[in-house]
Tab-separated table of C-alpha atoms in Angstrom:
chain	number	residue	atom	x	y	z
A	1	MET	CA	49.129	200.623	-114.058
A	2	ASN	CA	52.635	200.566	-112.542
A	3	SER	CA	55.150	202.153	-114.980
A	4	GLN	CA	57.806	199.569	-114.134
A	5	ASN	CA	55.428	196.734	-114.974
A	6	SER	CA	54.225	198.464	-118.166
A	7	ARG	CA	57.782	198.439	-119.530
A	8	TYR	CA	57.688	194.648	-119.670
A	9	GLU	CA	54.712	194.863	-122.008
A	10	GLU	CA	55.980	197.768	-124.115
A	11	ARG	CA	59.278	196.041	-124.900
A	12	LEU	CA	57.356	193.686	-127.195
A	13	GLY	CA	57.121	196.577	-129.650
A	14	THR	CA	60.466	198.312	-129.043
A	15	ASP	CA	63.326	195.938	-128.094
A	16	ARG	CA	65.720	194.567	-130.711
A	17	MET	CA	64.061	191.523	-132.228
A	18	LEU	CA	66.772	188.853	-131.896
A	19	PRO	CA	67.456	189.260	-128.157
A	20	LEU	CA	63.751	189.872	-127.534
A	21	VAL	CA	62.692	186.608	-129.180
A	22	PHE	CA	65.187	184.627	-127.128
A	23	LYS	CA	64.422	186.574	-123.968
A	24	MET	CA	60.756	185.663	-124.383
A	25	ALA	CA	61.237	182.163	-125.760
A	26	LEU	CA	63.973	180.625	-123.629
A	27	PRO	CA	62.047	180.792	-120.324
A	28	ALA	CA	59.011	179.343	-122.116
A	29	VAL	CA	61.144	176.554	-123.630
A	30	ALA	CA	62.671	175.832	-120.225
A	31	ALA	CA	59.194	175.778	-118.708
A	32	GLN	CA	57.953	173.340	-121.336
A	33	PHE	CA	60.990	171.097	-120.854
A	34	VAL	CA	60.297	171.015	-117.147
A	35	ASN	CA	56.575	170.549	-117.755
A	36	LEU	CA	57.426	167.539	-119.906
A	37	LEU	CA	58.785	165.937	-116.760
A	38	TYR	CA	55.217	165.616	-115.436
A	39	ASN	CA	54.624	162.732	-117.845
A	40	ILE	CA	58.189	161.596	-118.445
A	41	VAL	CA	59.097	161.219	-114.772
A	42	ASP	CA	55.864	159.355	-114.105
A	43	ARG	CA	56.635	156.916	-116.913
A	44	ILE	CA	60.270	156.448	-115.929
A	45	TYR	CA	59.325	155.569	-112.347
A	46	ILE	CA	56.346	153.453	-113.412
A	47	GLY	CA	58.396	151.582	-116.010
A	48	HIS	CA	60.835	150.544	-113.279
A	49	ILE	CA	58.277	149.244	-110.771
A	50	PRO	CA	59.449	145.669	-110.016
A	51	GLU	CA	57.572	142.858	-111.826
A	52	ILE	CA	54.693	145.001	-113.164
A	53	GLY	CA	56.639	147.872	-114.769
A	54	THR	CA	56.037	147.039	-118.449
A	55	ASP	CA	52.303	146.365	-118.022
A	56	ALA	CA	51.868	149.428	-115.803
A	57	LEU	CA	53.681	151.563	-118.402
A	58	ALA	CA	51.298	150.316	-121.097
A	59	GLY	CA	48.316	151.050	-118.838
A	60	VAL	CA	49.413	154.615	-118.154
A	61	GLY	CA	50.243	154.956	-121.849
A	62	VAL	CA	46.636	154.356	-122.914
A	63	THR	CA	45.423	157.031	-120.481
A	64	THR	CA	47.509	159.551	-122.394
A	65	SER	CA	44.855	159.911	-125.092
A	66	ILE	CA	42.216	160.949	-122.563
A	67	ILE	CA	44.586	163.230	-120.654
A	68	ILE	CA	45.694	164.970	-123.857
A	69	LEU	CA	42.069	165.453	-124.897
A	70	ILE	CA	41.146	167.008	-121.540
A	71	SER	CA	44.235	169.237	-121.484
A	72	ALA	CA	43.567	170.331	-125.067
A	73	PHE	CA	40.535	172.298	-123.934
A	74	SER	CA	42.841	174.660	-122.060
A	75	SER	CA	44.417	175.624	-125.395
A	76	ILE	CA	41.102	177.144	-126.520
A	77	VAL	CA	41.580	179.787	-123.853
A	78	GLY	CA	45.372	179.869	-123.605
A	79	ALA	CA	46.465	179.598	-127.239
A	80	GLY	CA	43.239	181.163	-128.556
A	81	GLY	CA	42.734	183.956	-126.052
A	82	SER	CA	46.281	185.129	-125.324
A	83	PRO	CA	47.115	186.167	-128.937
A	84	LEU	CA	43.853	188.137	-129.047
A	85	ALA	CA	44.764	189.769	-125.735
A	86	ALA	CA	48.241	190.599	-127.073
A	87	ILE	CA	46.756	192.125	-130.241
A	88	ALA	CA	44.398	194.208	-128.067
A	89	LEU	CA	47.311	195.367	-125.899
A	90	GLY	CA	49.222	196.330	-129.056
A	91	GLN	CA	46.208	198.407	-130.113
A	92	GLY	CA	46.026	200.009	-126.663
A	93	ASP	CA	42.611	198.464	-125.896
A	94	ARG	CA	43.137	197.300	-122.303
A	95	VAL	CA	39.423	196.843	-121.616
A	96	ARG	CA	39.064	194.267	-124.388
A	97	ALA	CA	42.232	192.491	-123.211
A	98	GLY	CA	40.741	192.294	-119.702
A	99	GLU	CA	37.456	190.951	-121.055
A	100	ILE	CA	39.302	188.223	-122.947
A	101	LEU	CA	41.169	187.150	-119.791
A	102	GLY	CA	38.069	187.276	-117.575
A	103	ASN	CA	35.869	185.352	-119.997
A	104	GLY	CA	38.685	182.882	-120.564
A	105	PHE	CA	38.933	182.104	-116.853
A	106	VAL	CA	35.199	181.375	-116.571
A	107	LEU	CA	35.308	179.251	-119.726
A	108	LEU	CA	38.233	177.224	-118.331
A	109	ILE	CA	36.311	176.342	-115.161
A	110	LEU	CA	33.273	175.205	-117.141
A	111	LEU	CA	35.392	173.140	-119.529
A	112	ALA	CA	37.316	171.501	-116.675
A	113	LEU	CA	34.202	170.428	-114.787
A	114	SER	CA	32.354	169.103	-117.825
A	115	THR	CA	35.276	167.203	-119.383
A	116	SER	CA	36.371	165.544	-116.133
A	117	PHE	CA	32.798	164.434	-115.405
A	118	MET	CA	32.356	162.911	-118.873
A	119	ALA	CA	35.744	161.204	-118.716
A	120	TYR	CA	34.966	159.646	-115.341
A	121	VAL	CA	31.547	158.358	-116.414
A	122	PHE	CA	32.843	156.689	-119.576
A	123	MET	CA	36.334	155.832	-118.322
A	124	GLU	CA	36.518	152.053	-118.805
A	125	PRO	CA	34.811	151.843	-122.231
A	126	VAL	CA	37.037	154.618	-123.556
A	127	LEU	CA	40.200	153.035	-122.140
A	128	LEU	CA	39.301	149.730	-123.790
A	129	LEU	CA	38.754	151.612	-127.027
A	130	THR	CA	42.201	153.205	-126.780
A	131	GLY	CA	43.945	149.844	-126.524
A	132	ALA	CA	43.793	148.742	-122.868
A	133	SER	CA	43.791	144.980	-122.383
A	134	GLU	CA	42.751	142.809	-119.441
A	135	ARG	CA	46.297	143.033	-118.084
A	136	THR	CA	46.748	146.784	-118.518
A	137	LEU	CA	43.230	148.112	-117.802
A	138	PRO	CA	43.530	148.008	-113.967
A	139	TYR	CA	46.638	150.216	-114.091
A	140	ALA	CA	44.962	152.631	-116.503
A	141	VAL	CA	41.874	152.947	-114.274
A	142	ASP	CA	43.999	153.424	-111.135
A	143	TYR	CA	45.951	156.266	-112.733
A	144	LEU	CA	43.097	158.079	-114.465
A	145	SER	CA	40.585	157.887	-111.599
A	146	VAL	CA	42.994	159.876	-109.416
A	147	TYR	CA	44.200	162.217	-112.172
A	148	LEU	CA	40.658	163.375	-113.020
A	149	LEU	CA	40.264	164.812	-109.510
A	150	GLY	CA	42.760	167.530	-110.419
A	151	THR	CA	41.520	168.443	-113.903
A	152	VAL	CA	40.541	171.982	-112.872
A	153	PHE	CA	44.124	172.662	-111.707
A	154	VAL	CA	45.541	171.426	-115.011
A	155	GLU	CA	43.174	173.639	-117.026
A	156	ILE	CA	43.920	176.770	-114.990
A	157	SER	CA	47.679	176.369	-114.842
A	158	THR	CA	48.093	175.623	-118.564
A	159	GLY	CA	45.292	177.818	-119.894
A	160	LEU	CA	46.068	181.034	-118.012
A	161	ASN	CA	49.853	180.796	-118.020
A	162	MET	CA	50.006	182.104	-121.594
A	163	PHE	CA	48.312	185.328	-120.478
A	164	ILE	CA	51.392	185.952	-118.337
A	165	ASN	CA	53.587	185.523	-121.427
A	166	CYS	CA	51.559	188.008	-123.464
A	167	GLN	CA	52.419	190.675	-120.853
A	168	GLY	CA	56.118	190.207	-121.600
A	169	ARG	CA	56.750	188.201	-118.397
A	170	PRO	CA	58.063	184.799	-119.563
A	171	ALA	CA	60.220	184.328	-116.461
A	172	VAL	CA	57.136	184.513	-114.228
A	173	ALA	CA	55.332	182.034	-116.488
A	174	MET	CA	58.338	179.721	-116.313
A	175	CYS	CA	58.356	179.819	-112.516
A	176	SER	CA	54.731	178.675	-112.391
A	177	VAL	CA	55.739	175.543	-114.273
A	178	LEU	CA	58.937	175.022	-112.280
A	179	VAL	CA	57.035	175.065	-108.994
A	180	GLY	CA	54.775	172.228	-110.064
A	181	ALA	CA	57.296	170.147	-111.981
A	182	LEU	CA	59.969	170.142	-109.290
A	183	LEU	CA	57.374	169.215	-106.696
A	184	ASN	CA	56.231	166.380	-108.956
A	185	ILE	CA	59.779	165.023	-109.225
A	186	ILE	CA	60.069	165.005	-105.430
A	187	LEU	CA	56.645	163.476	-104.740
A	188	ASP	CA	56.735	160.737	-107.400
A	189	PRO	CA	59.196	158.365	-105.690
A	190	VAL	CA	57.626	159.102	-102.300
A	191	PHE	CA	54.097	158.109	-103.377
A	192	ILE	CA	55.033	155.364	-105.868
A	193	PHE	CA	57.683	153.526	-103.852
A	194	ALA	CA	57.927	154.796	-100.266
A	195	LEU	CA	54.145	154.760	-99.723
A	196	ASP	CA	53.722	151.811	-102.116
A	197	MET	CA	50.868	153.500	-104.014
A	198	GLY	CA	52.060	152.466	-107.482
A	199	VAL	CA	50.411	154.247	-110.423
A	200	LYS	CA	47.880	155.917	-108.100
A	201	GLY	CA	50.796	157.583	-106.356
A	202	ALA	CA	52.132	158.896	-109.668
A	203	ALA	CA	48.741	160.454	-110.469
A	204	LEU	CA	48.393	161.947	-106.981
A	205	ALA	CA	51.847	163.526	-107.227
A	206	THR	CA	50.852	165.080	-110.552
A	207	ILE	CA	47.612	166.695	-109.400
A	208	ILE	CA	49.168	168.092	-106.213
A	209	SER	CA	51.921	169.605	-108.332
A	210	GLN	CA	49.472	171.070	-110.829
A	211	ALA	CA	47.439	172.575	-107.994
A	212	CYS	CA	50.521	174.451	-106.807
A	213	SER	CA	51.137	175.741	-110.354
A	214	ALA	CA	47.524	176.905	-110.590
A	215	VAL	CA	47.822	178.838	-107.318
A	216	TRP	CA	50.999	180.520	-108.609
A	217	VAL	CA	49.331	181.599	-111.870
A	218	LEU	CA	46.197	182.939	-110.191
A	219	GLY	CA	48.287	184.713	-107.574
A	220	PHE	CA	50.263	186.630	-110.191
A	221	LEU	CA	47.291	187.497	-112.432
A	222	SER	CA	45.399	188.853	-109.405
A	223	SER	CA	48.307	190.956	-108.151
A	224	ASP	CA	49.524	194.483	-108.864
A	225	ARG	CA	52.561	193.030	-110.654
A	226	ALA	CA	50.385	192.091	-113.637
A	227	THR	CA	49.723	194.702	-116.340
A	228	LEU	CA	46.749	192.612	-117.464
A	229	ARG	CA	44.911	191.533	-114.308
A	230	LEU	CA	42.212	188.948	-113.695
A	231	GLU	CA	39.334	191.109	-112.452
A	232	LYS	CA	35.803	190.175	-111.399
A	233	ARG	CA	34.220	192.960	-113.471
A	234	TYR	CA	35.484	191.300	-116.665
A	235	MET	CA	34.131	187.839	-115.837
A	236	LYS	CA	30.642	188.543	-117.176
A	237	ALA	CA	29.956	186.344	-120.198
A	238	ASP	CA	30.387	188.248	-123.464
A	239	LYS	CA	29.199	186.298	-126.499
A	240	GLU	CA	31.403	188.165	-128.972
A	241	VAL	CA	34.540	187.720	-126.859
A	242	ILE	CA	33.890	184.022	-126.243
A	243	LEU	CA	33.141	183.313	-129.910
A	244	SER	CA	36.296	185.087	-131.086
A	245	MET	CA	38.319	183.095	-128.536
A	246	LEU	CA	36.701	179.847	-129.659
A	247	ALA	CA	37.319	180.655	-133.331
A	248	LEU	CA	41.049	181.250	-132.928
A	249	GLY	CA	41.472	178.655	-130.168
A	250	MET	CA	39.917	175.919	-132.271
A	251	SER	CA	43.137	175.475	-134.263
A	252	PRO	CA	45.446	174.811	-131.263
A	253	PHE	CA	42.628	172.759	-129.715
A	254	ILE	CA	42.399	170.553	-132.807
A	255	MET	CA	46.189	170.355	-132.958
A	256	ALA	CA	46.310	169.163	-129.347
A	257	SER	CA	43.143	167.064	-129.256
A	258	THR	CA	43.958	165.175	-132.448
A	259	GLU	CA	46.990	163.840	-130.593
A	260	SER	CA	44.357	162.146	-128.448
A	261	LEU	CA	42.548	160.862	-131.522
A	262	VAL	CA	45.828	159.442	-132.725
A	263	GLY	CA	46.217	157.667	-129.413
A	264	PHE	CA	42.796	156.111	-129.805
A	265	VAL	CA	43.583	154.924	-133.329
A	266	LEU	CA	47.229	153.883	-132.904
A	267	ASN	CA	46.779	152.150	-129.554
A	268	GLY	CA	43.685	150.414	-130.858
A	269	ARG	CA	45.565	149.106	-133.893
A	270	LEU	CA	48.690	148.140	-131.952
A	271	GLU	CA	46.793	146.254	-129.248
A	272	ARG	CA	45.869	143.685	-131.911
A	273	PHE	CA	49.556	142.935	-132.413
A	274	GLY	CA	50.368	142.738	-128.673
A	275	ASP	CA	50.774	144.865	-125.532
A	276	ILE	CA	54.511	145.210	-126.197
A	277	TYR	CA	53.743	147.558	-129.094
A	278	VAL	CA	51.434	149.665	-126.912
A	279	SER	CA	54.290	149.985	-124.413
A	280	ALA	CA	56.651	150.895	-127.258
A	281	LEU	CA	54.283	153.614	-128.463
A	282	ALA	CA	54.265	155.125	-124.957
A	283	VAL	CA	58.061	155.387	-125.181
A	284	LEU	CA	57.973	156.729	-128.763
A	285	GLN	CA	55.408	159.410	-127.948
A	286	SER	CA	57.454	160.467	-124.924
A	287	ALA	CA	60.534	160.739	-127.160
A	288	MET	CA	58.566	162.787	-129.684
A	289	GLN	CA	57.545	165.136	-126.883
A	290	PHE	CA	61.209	165.958	-126.249
A	291	ALA	CA	61.120	167.847	-129.552
A	292	SER	CA	57.495	168.951	-129.840
A	293	VAL	CA	57.218	170.342	-126.314
A	294	PRO	CA	60.210	172.722	-126.655
A	295	LEU	CA	58.735	173.855	-129.977
A	296	THR	CA	55.531	174.641	-128.115
A	297	GLY	CA	57.560	176.613	-125.594
A	298	PHE	CA	59.352	178.584	-128.298
A	299	ALA	CA	55.987	179.349	-129.901
A	300	GLN	CA	54.723	180.671	-126.570
A	301	GLY	CA	57.692	183.052	-126.682
A	302	PHE	CA	57.374	184.397	-130.220
A	303	VAL	CA	53.561	184.418	-130.624
A	304	PRO	CA	52.987	187.323	-128.143
A	305	ILE	CA	55.662	189.354	-129.964
A	306	ALA	CA	54.116	188.728	-133.376
A	307	SER	CA	50.579	189.361	-132.082
A	308	TYR	CA	51.512	192.592	-130.284
A	309	ASN	CA	53.314	194.019	-133.312
A	310	TYR	CA	50.532	192.900	-135.643
A	311	GLY	CA	48.058	194.838	-133.488
A	312	HIS	CA	50.523	197.732	-133.364
A	313	GLY	CA	50.791	197.743	-137.180
A	314	ASP	CA	54.562	197.126	-137.413
A	315	LYS	CA	54.957	194.963	-140.528
A	316	GLN	CA	58.755	194.722	-140.435
A	317	ARG	CA	58.857	193.472	-136.850
A	318	VAL	CA	56.274	190.804	-137.695
A	319	LYS	CA	58.439	189.589	-140.590
A	320	ASP	CA	61.609	189.656	-138.484
A	321	CYS	CA	59.898	187.677	-135.734
A	322	PHE	CA	58.761	184.943	-138.101
A	323	ARG	CA	62.163	184.672	-139.817
A	324	MET	CA	63.887	183.956	-136.516
A	325	ALA	CA	61.154	181.571	-135.392
A	326	VAL	CA	61.310	179.369	-138.478
A	327	ILE	CA	65.125	179.161	-138.458
A	328	VAL	CA	65.335	178.222	-134.782
A	329	MET	CA	62.371	175.824	-134.715
A	330	PHE	CA	63.396	173.933	-137.848
A	331	SER	CA	67.071	173.613	-136.835
A	332	PHE	CA	66.374	172.483	-133.274
A	333	ASN	CA	63.752	169.947	-134.301
A	334	PHE	CA	65.853	168.495	-137.127
A	335	VAL	CA	68.959	167.945	-134.998
A	336	LEU	CA	67.070	166.381	-132.081
A	337	MET	CA	65.012	164.072	-134.296
A	338	MET	CA	68.111	162.847	-136.122
A	339	LEU	CA	69.820	162.016	-132.826
A	340	MET	CA	66.808	159.939	-131.741
A	341	VAL	CA	66.559	158.200	-135.102
A	342	CYS	CA	70.255	157.284	-134.940
A	343	PHE	CA	70.367	156.240	-131.256
A	344	PRO	CA	66.970	154.717	-130.381
A	345	THR	CA	68.232	152.201	-127.824
A	346	LEU	CA	69.665	154.980	-125.666
A	347	VAL	CA	66.243	156.606	-125.529
A	348	ALA	CA	64.495	153.317	-124.771
A	349	ALA	CA	66.890	152.514	-121.917
A	350	VAL	CA	65.740	155.637	-120.064
A	351	PHE	CA	62.209	154.245	-119.778
A	352	THR	CA	62.711	150.518	-119.310
A	353	ASP	CA	65.176	147.720	-118.645
A	354	ASP	CA	62.966	145.169	-120.421
A	355	ASP	CA	65.162	143.817	-123.259
A	356	ARG	CA	62.156	142.932	-125.416
A	357	LEU	CA	60.721	146.431	-125.146
A	358	VAL	CA	64.109	148.029	-125.857
A	359	GLU	CA	64.440	145.927	-129.019
A	360	THR	CA	60.918	146.875	-130.151
A	361	VAL	CA	61.693	150.561	-129.697
A	362	ARG	CA	65.013	150.115	-131.541
A	363	TRP	CA	63.410	149.200	-134.852
A	364	THR	CA	60.202	151.240	-134.574
A	365	MET	CA	61.663	154.595	-133.538
A	366	PRO	CA	63.425	155.454	-136.853
A	367	LEU	CA	60.256	154.526	-138.734
A	368	PHE	CA	57.989	156.485	-136.384
A	369	LEU	CA	60.060	159.687	-136.180
A	370	ALA	CA	61.334	159.990	-139.765
A	371	GLY	CA	58.671	162.513	-140.807
A	372	MET	CA	59.220	164.600	-137.692
A	373	THR	CA	62.631	165.715	-138.972
A	374	ILE	CA	61.030	168.588	-140.943
A	375	PHE	CA	58.122	169.205	-138.590
A	376	GLY	CA	59.668	172.392	-137.220
A	377	LEU	CA	58.521	174.101	-140.419
A	378	GLN	CA	54.867	173.344	-139.706
A	379	ARG	CA	55.037	174.411	-136.075
A	380	ALA	CA	56.556	177.777	-137.010
A	381	CYS	CA	54.070	178.479	-139.814
A	382	GLN	CA	51.009	177.212	-137.980
A	383	ASN	CA	51.740	179.183	-134.815
A	384	MET	CA	52.369	182.287	-136.888
A	385	PHE	CA	48.901	181.926	-138.420
A	386	VAL	CA	47.488	181.790	-134.871
A	387	ALA	CA	49.548	184.801	-133.799
A	388	LEU	CA	48.080	186.839	-136.651
A	389	GLY	CA	44.504	185.847	-135.812
A	390	GLN	CA	44.037	183.681	-138.926
A	391	ALA	CA	41.522	181.235	-137.449
A	392	ARG	CA	40.255	179.477	-140.576
A	393	ILE	CA	43.665	178.705	-142.055
A	394	SER	CA	44.937	177.508	-138.669
A	395	ILE	CA	42.018	175.090	-138.317
A	396	LEU	CA	42.610	173.652	-141.803
A	397	ILE	CA	46.270	172.959	-141.041
A	398	ALA	CA	45.433	171.442	-137.670
A	399	LEU	CA	42.964	169.023	-139.291
A	400	LEU	CA	45.307	168.081	-142.124
A	401	ARG	CA	48.038	166.318	-140.180
A	402	LYS	CA	46.070	164.073	-137.853
A	403	VAL	CA	42.492	163.803	-139.078
A	404	ILE	CA	42.837	163.947	-142.862
A	405	LEU	CA	46.169	162.109	-143.156
A	406	LEU	CA	47.151	160.070	-140.100
A	407	VAL	CA	43.886	158.373	-139.158
A	408	PRO	CA	43.194	156.929	-142.650
A	409	LEU	CA	46.837	155.894	-143.055
A	410	ALA	CA	46.857	154.142	-139.659
A	411	LEU	CA	43.770	152.183	-140.665
A	412	ILE	CA	44.948	151.295	-144.192
A	413	LEU	CA	48.727	150.689	-144.037
A	414	PRO	CA	48.677	147.788	-141.516
A	415	HIS	CA	46.800	145.716	-144.113
A	416	PHE	CA	49.861	145.954	-146.363
A	417	MET	CA	52.766	146.430	-143.925
A	418	GLY	CA	51.575	144.750	-140.728
A	419	VAL	CA	52.500	146.443	-137.459
A	420	SER	CA	55.127	148.547	-139.301
A	421	GLY	CA	52.296	150.300	-141.125
A	422	VAL	CA	50.939	151.705	-137.847
A	423	PHE	CA	54.262	153.365	-137.063
A	424	ALA	CA	54.897	154.464	-140.669
A	425	SER	CA	51.557	156.273	-140.795
A	426	GLU	CA	52.873	158.827	-138.286
A	427	ALA	CA	56.001	159.560	-140.327
A	428	ILE	CA	54.146	159.963	-143.634
A	429	SER	CA	51.470	162.271	-142.209
A	430	ASP	CA	54.060	164.440	-140.416
A	431	ALA	CA	56.145	164.951	-143.562
A	432	VAL	CA	53.233	165.632	-145.925
A	433	ALA	CA	51.544	168.034	-143.487
A	434	ALA	CA	54.781	169.991	-142.928
A	435	ILE	CA	55.315	170.462	-146.669
A	436	CYS	CA	51.704	171.506	-147.315
A	437	CYS	CA	51.667	173.942	-144.389
A	438	THR	CA	54.915	175.605	-145.498
A	439	LEU	CA	53.651	176.084	-149.060
A	440	LEU	CA	50.336	177.493	-147.801
A	441	PHE	CA	52.118	179.935	-145.511
A	442	ALA	CA	54.412	181.141	-148.324
A	443	TRP	CA	51.279	181.880	-150.345
A	444	GLN	CA	49.182	183.541	-147.615
A	445	PHE	CA	51.730	185.459	-145.509
A	446	PRO	CA	52.268	188.339	-148.011
A	447	LYS	CA	48.488	188.758	-148.326
A	448	ILE	CA	48.079	188.927	-144.542
A	449	LEU	CA	50.793	191.574	-144.271
A	450	ARG	CA	49.081	193.712	-146.912
A	451	ARG	CA	45.861	193.639	-144.849
A	452	MET	CA	47.606	194.683	-141.605
A	453	PRO	CA	46.161	197.650	-139.706
A	454	VAL	CA	47.901	201.003	-140.019
A	455	ARG	CA	50.736	201.345	-137.513
A	456	SER	CA	49.732	202.910	-134.213
A	457	ALA	CA	51.317	206.142	-133.153
């Protein structure tokens, strides 16, 4: 292994914690902000298509549930495998780290092929279930039928990128996202307007961009610049490695996939009140992503540090890492959510010039995002559980917010509050889940630290 490259990895256990956290996290945050543009830019352009913009936006909005569900499978490998690889690197076990990466790559390919096939076969029934109407279904089918052709690129680029981070190379991981996102921004107006392809053009621009990101990721992981390389000898299926990856990856998978479940439930409930509310939800979820996606990026920065030092047996560095993560994630999320709650019409105007839709977003956004103001606490605690390999606790927290709380609330509250109840269910579940997760972490974290392995020499 090249000594210059190895220093990137070793700094996870030696550099001063504050600059290290930001050095690792800021490129990942920037990458996630740019990655957010994949969906946001599509929706901005689609929402401004003359005459059909609002209906097309609603149609693309209902595809989000399926897209999130498909993309969530990449988190089994990325968010589940990369912390395990980082722990192994901290313990000096490079063979196990290589086996995790190799098995993860094979698993990603299998997941991509199977999920895209199932989604294509059952596309229209599922879209109708998620809230598509006669007016919006054609746009949803046009977008998704093209998008599914590039599922394998999405899985590879998002699933393997985190293995670059765990080697202490966040700038390289950021570049893989930048390549695709910037290309997407350029291609969107060309395909949507210049070539008059509409929503199909938006989907085509996205999969071409993701393919370029996937090539970048594979190119780095197969090169001599990587301290943890993707090698053929490690691609033989290992039951123990795959099961451990599935166990830890199930929490981030549930966290991501339940966003899809929410889409099914919320869109289905809102469609009964009118397509305008489905369009509004597409805007609200995009606004929510402006906070949640950077939090995901920051987590991708601090999780490898916590995992490496946990494997290395350095208790103080693990505690220092978490302290900085919770302060930054809570503060950032709180400020951004409050700005959106106070100025909803400014957010709405980015996505549409339809006065009726802007007005709908104006009164629903404060209700929808109120619980998100403290959600930074949950993201910090939950990702720390994942970083420390605490699979069971992570799964419980992931299920709590969306499955145990949000789905029942979304089904019950509209009977008492009308359409407001659908939006309020999100706020209530976010707040309750954040409080419960924080209390659980305060109880379990000292116990986990006491069980840490003895510090490596």
